[in-house]
Coordinates of C-alpha atoms in Angstrom, one line a residue:
M1 CA 19.1 13.3 -121.2
K2 CA 21.7 10.5 -120.8
I3 CA 21.4 10.6 -116.5
A4 CA 17.6 10.0 -117.7
I5 CA 18.2 6.9 -120.3
A6 CA 20.7 6.1 -117.6
T7 CA 18.3 6.2 -114.4
T8 CA 16.2 3.9 -116.7
S9 CA 18.8 1.4 -118.0
L10 CA 19.6 1.0 -114.6
V11 CA 15.7 0.0 -113.6
L12 CA 14.9 -1.9 -116.2
I13 CA 18.2 -4.2 -114.8
N14 CA 17.1 -4.0 -111.0
G15 CA 13.2 -4.9 -112.3
S16 CA 14.8 -8.1 -114.6
N17 CA 17.4 -8.3 -111.4
A18 CA 14.3 -8.5 -109.2
R19 CA 12.7 -11.3 -111.5
I20 CA 15.5 -13.8 -111.5
F21 CA 16.5 -13.1 -107.9
G22 CA 13.6 -12.4 -106.1
S23 CA 12.4 -14.5 -103.7
N24 CA 11.8 -17.6 -103.8
S25 CA 7.6 -17.3 -104.1
D26 CA 8.3 -15.8 -107.2
T27 CA 10.7 -18.7 -108.1
I28 CA 8.0 -22.0 -107.7
D29 CA 5.4 -19.5 -109.4
Q30 CA 7.4 -19.3 -112.4
D31 CA 8.8 -23.3 -111.7
R32 CA 4.7 -24.4 -111.5
K33 CA 3.7 -22.5 -114.7
L34 CA 6.8 -24.2 -116.2
Q35 CA 5.2 -27.7 -114.8
D36 CA 1.9 -26.6 -115.6
V37 CA 1.6 -27.1 -119.5
A38 CA 0.5 -29.5 -121.5
C39 CA 3.2 -32.5 -122.7
F40 CA 1.3 -33.3 -126.0
A41 CA -0.6 -29.1 -126.4
N42 CA -1.9 -29.0 -129.9
K43 CA -0.7 -33.0 -130.9
N44 CA -3.4 -35.3 -131.5
L45 CA -2.5 -38.5 -130.0
K46 CA -2.8 -42.0 -131.1
F47 CA -1.9 -45.9 -129.6
N48 CA -3.7 -49.3 -130.4
V49 CA -3.9 -51.4 -127.6
N50 CA -2.8 -55.1 -128.5
D51 CA -3.9 -57.2 -125.2
G52 CA -6.1 -55.3 -123.1
E53 CA -9.8 -54.4 -122.3
C54 CA -11.7 -51.1 -123.7
S55 CA -12.0 -48.6 -120.7
A56 CA -10.4 -45.1 -119.6
D57 CA -8.1 -46.6 -117.5
E58 CA -6.7 -48.6 -120.7
V59 CA -6.3 -44.5 -122.1
L60 CA -4.3 -43.7 -119.2
E61 CA -1.9 -46.1 -119.7
G62 CA -1.1 -45.3 -123.5
I63 CA -0.7 -42.2 -121.9
Q64 CA 1.2 -42.6 -119.8
A65 CA 3.7 -45.2 -121.8
K66 CA 4.1 -42.0 -124.2
I67 CA 4.3 -39.2 -121.0
D68 CA 7.4 -42.3 -119.9
S69 CA 9.0 -42.3 -123.8
K70 CA 9.6 -38.2 -123.9
N71 CA 12.0 -36.2 -123.0
N72 CA 11.1 -33.3 -119.8
C73 CA 7.7 -34.7 -118.6
N74 CA 7.5 -34.6 -115.6
H75 CA 4.4 -35.1 -114.7
D76 CA 1.9 -38.7 -114.7
A77 CA -1.3 -39.0 -117.2
E78 CA -4.2 -38.0 -115.5
T79 CA -2.6 -34.7 -115.2
E80 CA -2.0 -34.5 -118.7
I81 CA -5.4 -34.9 -118.8
D82 CA -6.5 -32.0 -117.0
L83 CA -4.1 -30.2 -118.9
L84 CA -4.9 -31.1 -121.9
T85 CA -9.1 -30.1 -121.6
G86 CA -8.4 -27.4 -119.4
G87 CA -9.7 -29.2 -116.1
D88 CA -12.1 -31.7 -117.6
G89 CA -9.9 -34.8 -118.0
Q90 CA -13.0 -36.5 -115.9
A91 CA -15.2 -35.7 -118.5
L92 CA -13.5 -36.9 -121.2
L93 CA -12.3 -40.2 -119.5
N94 CA -16.2 -41.0 -118.7
N95 CA -16.2 -40.1 -123.1
V96 CA -14.2 -42.6 -123.4
T97 CA -15.9 -45.3 -121.0
A98 CA -19.5 -44.5 -122.8
Q99 CA -17.9 -45.3 -125.8
C100 CA -17.0 -48.7 -124.6
E101 CA -19.8 -49.6 -123.7
E102 CA -21.5 -49.0 -127.1
I103 CA -18.8 -51.1 -128.6
F104 CA -19.2 -54.0 -126.3
A105 CA -23.7 -53.3 -126.6
A106 CA -23.3 -53.4 -130.3
K107 CA -20.6 -57.0 -130.3
I108 CA -23.9 -58.6 -128.4
E109 CA -26.0 -56.7 -130.9
N110 CA -24.4 -58.5 -133.3
Q111 CA -23.6 -61.9 -131.5
R112 CA -23.1 -65.6 -133.5
Y113 CA -25.7 -67.8 -131.9
L114 CA -24.7 -71.3 -131.7
K115 CA -27.6 -72.5 -134.7
G116 CA -25.4 -70.9 -137.3
A117 CA -22.8 -73.5 -136.9
T118 CA -25.0 -76.5 -138.2
N119 CA -25.7 -77.4 -141.9
W120 CA -29.5 -77.8 -140.9
Q121 CA -32.3 -75.2 -140.5
V122 CA -32.3 -75.6 -137.3
K123 CA -33.8 -73.8 -134.2
E124 CA -32.8 -73.4 -130.3
R125 CA -34.7 -76.2 -129.3
H126 CA -32.5 -78.4 -131.7
I127 CA -29.4 -77.5 -130.0
E128 CA -31.1 -77.7 -126.3
E129 CA -31.8 -80.9 -127.9
Y130 CA -28.6 -81.6 -128.7
F131 CA -27.2 -80.5 -125.3
D132 CA -29.5 -83.4 -123.9
G133 CA -27.9 -86.1 -125.4
G134 CA -30.2 -86.0 -128.6
S135 CA -30.4 -84.8 -132.1
I136 CA -29.1 -85.9 -135.5
L137 CA -25.7 -85.1 -134.3
N138 CA -25.7 -87.4 -131.6
E139 CA -28.2 -90.1 -133.5
E140 CA -26.5 -90.6 -136.7
R141 CA -24.1 -92.9 -137.4
Q142 CA -21.7 -93.1 -140.3
Y143 CA -22.5 -96.2 -142.8
T144 CA -21.8 -97.3 -146.3
D145 CA -25.3 -97.5 -148.7
E146 CA -26.0 -100.8 -151.2
E147 CA -24.3 -98.4 -153.6
G148 CA -21.1 -97.9 -152.1
V149 CA -21.7 -94.7 -151.2
D150 CA -21.1 -93.4 -147.6
K151 CA -23.9 -91.7 -145.5
W152 CA -23.8 -89.1 -142.5
V153 CA -20.6 -88.3 -142.6
L154 CA -19.8 -86.4 -139.9
Q155 CA -17.3 -83.7 -141.5
D156 CA -19.4 -83.1 -144.2
D157 CA -22.6 -82.7 -143.0
F158 CA -21.5 -80.4 -140.1
S159 CA -18.6 -78.7 -142.3
K160 CA -20.0 -75.6 -141.1
I161 CA -19.0 -76.3 -137.7
N162 CA -15.3 -76.0 -138.5
N163 CA -16.1 -72.4 -140.7
F164 CA -18.2 -70.8 -137.4
Y165 CA -15.4 -71.9 -135.1
E166 CA -12.8 -69.7 -137.3
K167 CA -15.3 -67.2 -138.0
A168 CA -17.0 -67.0 -135.0
A169 CA -15.3 -68.8 -132.2
L170 CA -12.4 -66.9 -132.6
A171 CA -12.4 -63.8 -133.6
D172 CA -16.4 -62.8 -132.5
L173 CA -18.9 -62.9 -130.0
I174 CA -20.9 -66.5 -129.7
K175 CA -23.9 -65.9 -127.8
Y176 CA -24.3 -68.3 -124.7
P177 CA -27.7 -69.4 -124.2
N178 CA -28.3 -68.7 -121.0
T179 CA -32.4 -68.9 -121.8
M180 CA -31.9 -72.9 -122.3
K181 CA -32.6 -75.0 -119.4
N182 CA -28.7 -76.7 -119.5
F183 CA -27.4 -73.3 -119.2
E184 CA -29.7 -71.2 -117.3
D185 CA -28.8 -71.0 -114.0
C186 CA -25.1 -72.1 -113.4
E187 CA -25.1 -70.5 -109.6
I188 CA -21.4 -71.3 -109.1
R189 CA -20.3 -70.2 -112.8
A190 CA -19.3 -73.3 -114.2
A191 CA -20.6 -76.3 -116.8
Y192 CA -19.0 -79.3 -118.5
C193 CA -19.9 -82.2 -120.6
C194 CA -19.7 -85.8 -120.3
W195 CA -19.8 -87.9 -122.9
I196 CA -20.3 -92.0 -123.2
Q197 CA -20.0 -92.5 -127.5
D198 CA -17.6 -91.8 -130.2
R199 CA -19.0 -91.6 -133.6
Q200 CA -15.8 -90.8 -135.7
A201 CA -13.4 -93.2 -136.7
G202 CA -9.7 -91.7 -137.9
D203 CA -9.2 -89.1 -135.6
N204 CA -6.9 -90.8 -133.0
N205 CA -9.8 -90.3 -130.6
G206 CA -12.4 -93.0 -129.0
N207 CA -11.9 -96.1 -130.7
C208 CA -14.2 -96.1 -133.5
A209 CA -13.1 -97.3 -136.7
T210 CA -13.7 -98.9 -139.6
P211 CA -15.4 -100.8 -141.3
Y212 CA -18.2 -98.5 -139.5
D213 CA -21.0 -100.7 -139.4
N214 CA -18.7 -103.7 -137.9
N215 CA -16.4 -101.4 -135.7
C216 CA -18.4 -98.1 -134.6
V217 CA -22.0 -99.6 -133.3
D218 CA -21.3 -98.4 -129.6
A219 CA -18.0 -97.5 -129.4
D220 CA -16.6 -95.3 -126.9
P221 CA -14.7 -92.5 -126.2
G222 CA -10.9 -91.5 -124.5
D223 CA -11.5 -92.6 -121.0
N224 CA -10.7 -89.7 -118.7
T225 CA -12.5 -89.9 -115.8
D226 CA -14.9 -92.1 -113.4
L227 CA -18.5 -92.0 -113.3
C228 CA -19.7 -92.2 -109.6
Y229 CA -23.3 -91.7 -109.5
V230 CA -26.2 -90.1 -111.1
D231 CA -28.9 -88.3 -109.1
M232 CA -31.7 -88.3 -112.1
A233 CA -33.7 -85.4 -109.9
E234 CA -30.6 -83.3 -110.9
G235 CA -30.8 -83.3 -114.8
A236 CA -34.7 -84.5 -114.7
A237 CA -35.4 -81.5 -117.4
S238 CA -33.3 -82.9 -119.9
S239 CA -33.9 -86.4 -118.7
H240 CA -37.8 -86.0 -118.3
I241 CA -37.2 -89.1 -115.2
A242 CA -38.6 -87.1 -112.4
G243 CA -36.5 -88.6 -110.0
G244 CA -34.0 -92.1 -109.1
F245 CA -30.5 -92.6 -109.0
A246 CA -27.6 -94.9 -110.6
I247 CA -24.8 -95.7 -109.3
F248 CA -21.3 -97.0 -110.9
P249 CA -19.4 -98.7 -108.2
D250 CA -15.8 -100.4 -109.1
D251 CA -15.4 -98.4 -112.9
E252 CA -18.4 -100.3 -113.9
E253 CA -19.9 -97.7 -116.2
G254 CA -16.7 -98.2 -119.1
D255 CA -15.3 -95.5 -120.4
I256 CA -16.5 -91.8 -120.0
H257 CA -15.3 -88.3 -121.2
C258 CA -15.8 -85.4 -119.4
H259 CA -14.8 -81.4 -119.9
G260 CA -15.6 -78.4 -119.0
F261 CA -15.0 -74.8 -118.3
A262 CA -15.4 -72.0 -115.9
W263 CA -15.8 -68.2 -115.5
G264 CA -15.0 -65.4 -112.7
N265 CA -17.4 -63.5 -111.3
N266 CA -17.1 -59.9 -112.7
E267 CA -19.8 -60.0 -115.6
E268 CA -17.6 -57.7 -117.5
A269 CA -14.9 -59.5 -117.6
L270 CA -13.8 -61.5 -121.2
D271 CA -14.0 -64.7 -120.0
A272 CA -17.8 -64.0 -118.9
R273 CA -18.2 -62.1 -121.8
Y274 CA -17.0 -64.9 -124.0
K275 CA -18.3 -68.0 -122.2
G276 CA -20.3 -68.7 -125.2
N277 CA -17.3 -69.2 -127.4
N278 CA -15.9 -71.5 -124.7
L279 CA -18.9 -73.6 -124.3
F280 CA -19.1 -73.5 -128.3
Y281 CA -15.8 -74.8 -128.8
V282 CA -16.1 -77.9 -126.0
S283 CA -19.2 -79.1 -127.1
M284 CA -19.2 -78.7 -130.5
Y285 CA -16.2 -78.1 -132.1
D286 CA -13.1 -79.8 -130.2
H287 CA -15.7 -82.9 -128.7
F288 CA -17.9 -83.5 -131.1
Y289 CA -16.7 -82.3 -134.7
Q290 CA -13.2 -83.5 -134.3
R291 CA -13.6 -86.0 -131.9
G292 CA -16.8 -87.7 -133.0
Y293 CA -18.0 -87.8 -129.6
V294 CA -21.9 -88.5 -128.5
R295 CA -24.7 -88.9 -127.0
G296 CA -24.7 -88.2 -121.9
V297 CA -25.1 -90.5 -119.1
P298 CA -28.8 -91.7 -119.5
G299 CA -31.0 -90.1 -116.8
A300 CA -27.8 -86.5 -117.0
P301 CA -28.2 -84.0 -120.1
M302 CA -24.8 -84.2 -121.8
C303 CA -23.9 -80.9 -121.3
G304 CA -25.2 -78.5 -118.6
C305 CA -23.9 -76.4 -115.1
T306 CA -22.3 -78.4 -112.7
E307 CA -25.2 -78.5 -110.5
Q308 CA -27.6 -80.6 -113.4
M309 CA -24.4 -83.2 -114.1
P310 CA -23.5 -86.6 -112.9
V311 CA -21.1 -87.0 -110.6
V312 CA -17.7 -88.0 -111.7
S313 CA -14.2 -88.3 -110.4
R314 CA -12.8 -85.4 -112.4
A315 CA -13.0 -83.2 -115.9
D316 CA -10.5 -82.0 -118.3
C317 CA -10.8 -78.0 -118.6
T318 CA -9.9 -74.9 -121.4
E319 CA -9.6 -71.5 -120.8
M320 CA -9.6 -68.9 -123.6
D321 CA -6.6 -66.0 -123.6
I322 CA -8.2 -62.9 -125.0
S323 CA -7.2 -60.3 -126.6
E324 CA -9.3 -57.5 -127.1
N325 CA -7.7 -54.7 -129.9
F326 CA -8.6 -51.2 -130.0
R327 CA -7.2 -47.8 -131.5
Y328 CA -7.5 -44.6 -129.0
V329 CA -7.2 -41.5 -131.4
Y330 CA -7.2 -38.1 -129.3
D331 CA -7.8 -34.8 -131.3
H332 CA -6.8 -31.7 -129.8
A333 CA -9.8 -29.6 -131.6
T334 CA -12.6 -31.4 -130.2
Q335 CA -10.4 -32.5 -126.6
R336 CA -12.0 -35.4 -126.8
F337 CA -10.5 -39.4 -127.3
G338 CA -12.0 -42.0 -129.8
V339 CA -12.0 -45.3 -129.5
A340 CA -12.5 -47.8 -132.4
D341 CA -13.0 -51.5 -132.1
R342 CA -10.2 -53.2 -133.6
G343 CA -11.2 -57.0 -133.1
V344 CA -10.7 -59.5 -130.7
D345 CA -8.3 -62.9 -131.1
I346 CA -9.0 -65.4 -128.4
A347 CA -7.3 -68.2 -128.6
F348 CA -8.6 -72.0 -126.2
N349 CA -6.1 -74.2 -124.2
A350 CA -5.7 -76.5 -121.4
C351 CA -6.3 -74.8 -118.1
Q352 CA -3.6 -73.7 -115.9
G353 CA -4.8 -74.5 -112.5
A354 CA -3.2 -74.4 -109.6
N355 CA -0.8 -76.5 -108.1
D356 CA 0.8 -77.1 -111.4
N357 CA -2.1 -79.1 -112.1
N358 CA -3.7 -78.7 -115.6
N359 CA -6.2 -79.3 -118.0
D360 CA -8.0 -80.2 -114.6
L361 CA -11.5 -78.2 -113.7
E362 CA -11.4 -78.2 -110.2
A363 CA -7.9 -77.1 -109.9
Y364 CA -8.7 -74.2 -112.4
Y365 CA -11.2 -73.5 -110.3
E366 CA -9.2 -73.4 -107.1
R367 CA -7.3 -71.0 -109.4
L368 CA -10.2 -69.0 -109.6
V369 CA -10.4 -68.6 -105.8
D370 CA -6.8 -67.7 -105.2
E371 CA -7.2 -65.4 -107.7
G372 CA -10.3 -64.1 -105.6
R373 CA -12.6 -64.6 -108.4
A374 CA -14.6 -67.2 -107.0
D375 CA -15.1 -68.2 -103.1
A376 CA -14.2 -71.5 -101.0
T377 CA -17.9 -72.1 -100.8
E378 CA -18.6 -72.1 -104.6
L379 CA -15.6 -74.7 -105.0
G380 CA -17.0 -77.0 -102.4
T381 CA -20.1 -77.1 -104.4
L382 CA -18.1 -77.7 -107.7
Q383 CA -16.0 -80.4 -105.4
D384 CA -19.3 -82.3 -104.4
K385 CA -19.8 -83.0 -108.8
L386 CA -15.6 -83.8 -109.3
V387 CA -15.4 -86.2 -106.1
G388 CA -11.8 -87.4 -106.9
D389 CA -12.4 -91.2 -105.4
C390 CA -16.4 -92.5 -106.5
D391 CA -15.8 -95.0 -103.5
T392 CA -16.7 -92.6 -101.0
A393 CA -18.5 -90.7 -102.4
I394 CA -20.9 -93.4 -103.6
E395 CA -21.3 -94.1 -99.6
E396 CA -21.9 -91.6 -98.7
F397 CA -24.9 -90.8 -101.2
V398 CA -26.0 -93.9 -100.4
A399 CA -26.4 -93.0 -96.6
D400 CA -27.5 -90.2 -97.3
K401 CA -30.5 -91.8 -99.5
L402 CA -31.0 -94.8 -97.0
N403 CA -31.3 -92.2 -93.7

C-alpha cells in the first residue's frame, strides 16, 4: 500500500513537473491562454467623447485609453473587442457606425431653418431675397415718428436673431440652403457676402450715427477691401440683369465690407455638416444683427457662392470650432455599445490661415489645400475672385472683354 501511494504521489509530482517544466510549446500555449483573456470581461464600459465625432474609431480610442490606464493588459483595443465578443468585434464596430448614422440622420430631420431666425412670418423666398440684398432686413432704416417713437429698430424688430444664435447656431444644426440659387452650386465650397451700407448706430461698426434721419441715410460699413469689378452675368439670377459689367478703378466705390467662409472636400466632416451655422453667423448674426450691415453691390447678390460674387481684393473669414459630444456604454450581456448624443458646442472664430495670415478667406483656403481638404485648382478659382491687386485684375478683365 505504501509503495502504491508513493508511486501515485510520484506520478502526480512528475505530472506537475511535466506541466511546469515541459516543452517550450507547452509554455507558449499557456502564455497565449493567459494573454487571450479580455481585460474587461464581464464588465460594462462607459466613456465620454467631448471633442470628437461619432464613429467606430472613437470607440477604439476610448477602449485603448482604458487599456493604457489598466495594469497587466497588454493587447490593443481591436484585440480587446474581439475577445469581448468572441471574435465578433467588427460586427460591434459596424453597429456603432450604424447608430452614429442614425444620430446624424435625426439631426438632419430636426435641423433648424434660417427663416426661424426672424420675428416676421417669412417664407424661404424672403430669406433668399435677403441674400440677394433686398427684403425689409436690408431696406428699412430706423427713424423717429411724429410722436417721438423710434420705429424700425433693428435690435427690437429682429431680436429673434439673437435667440436663434444662442439656441441654434451655438448648439444645434442649421440647414444650409442648398436649394437657393445663391448657394446651390458652390463648386469650390466657398461663399462670401459684400455689404455697402450700415443701418445701425452705436455698435462701433460702420459710420451710421444718430440722429438717423441726418446721419444714417447712406452710411458706410467698415471698409476692409477694394471692389474691383462686377461681371453682372455671373449674378444675373439675383440682380435680374442679364449681362454687362461695372468697373471701380482707384477705389472709386467707397467703403465696402466683405466676409466669407469655406469648407473642405469631405462631406462628412464637421465643417461641411455645419456650414449652415457658419452662413447664419456671418450673414445674419455677426454682420446684420450685430453691425447693421446691409445691401449688396448692384448687379450681384449680397451673399452667395464665390462664383456669383463681385471681384474684390480680399475678404475676412470665419471658421468654426465644433465639438460634438457622445457617450458610449458597453453592455457585456448584449456585447454591444450604445451611443448617446450629448450635444454639440460650436464657437465662431477668425479663420487661422496659412503662413499665420489670419482672418483672411484666401489664406484660409490655402490652409485647406495644405491639409489636403481642397486642391490648388480650386484655390486658383478663388483667387480669380479675391485678386489682391484690383488694378491688374481690371486691366486683364477689360482686355478680355475687348478681345
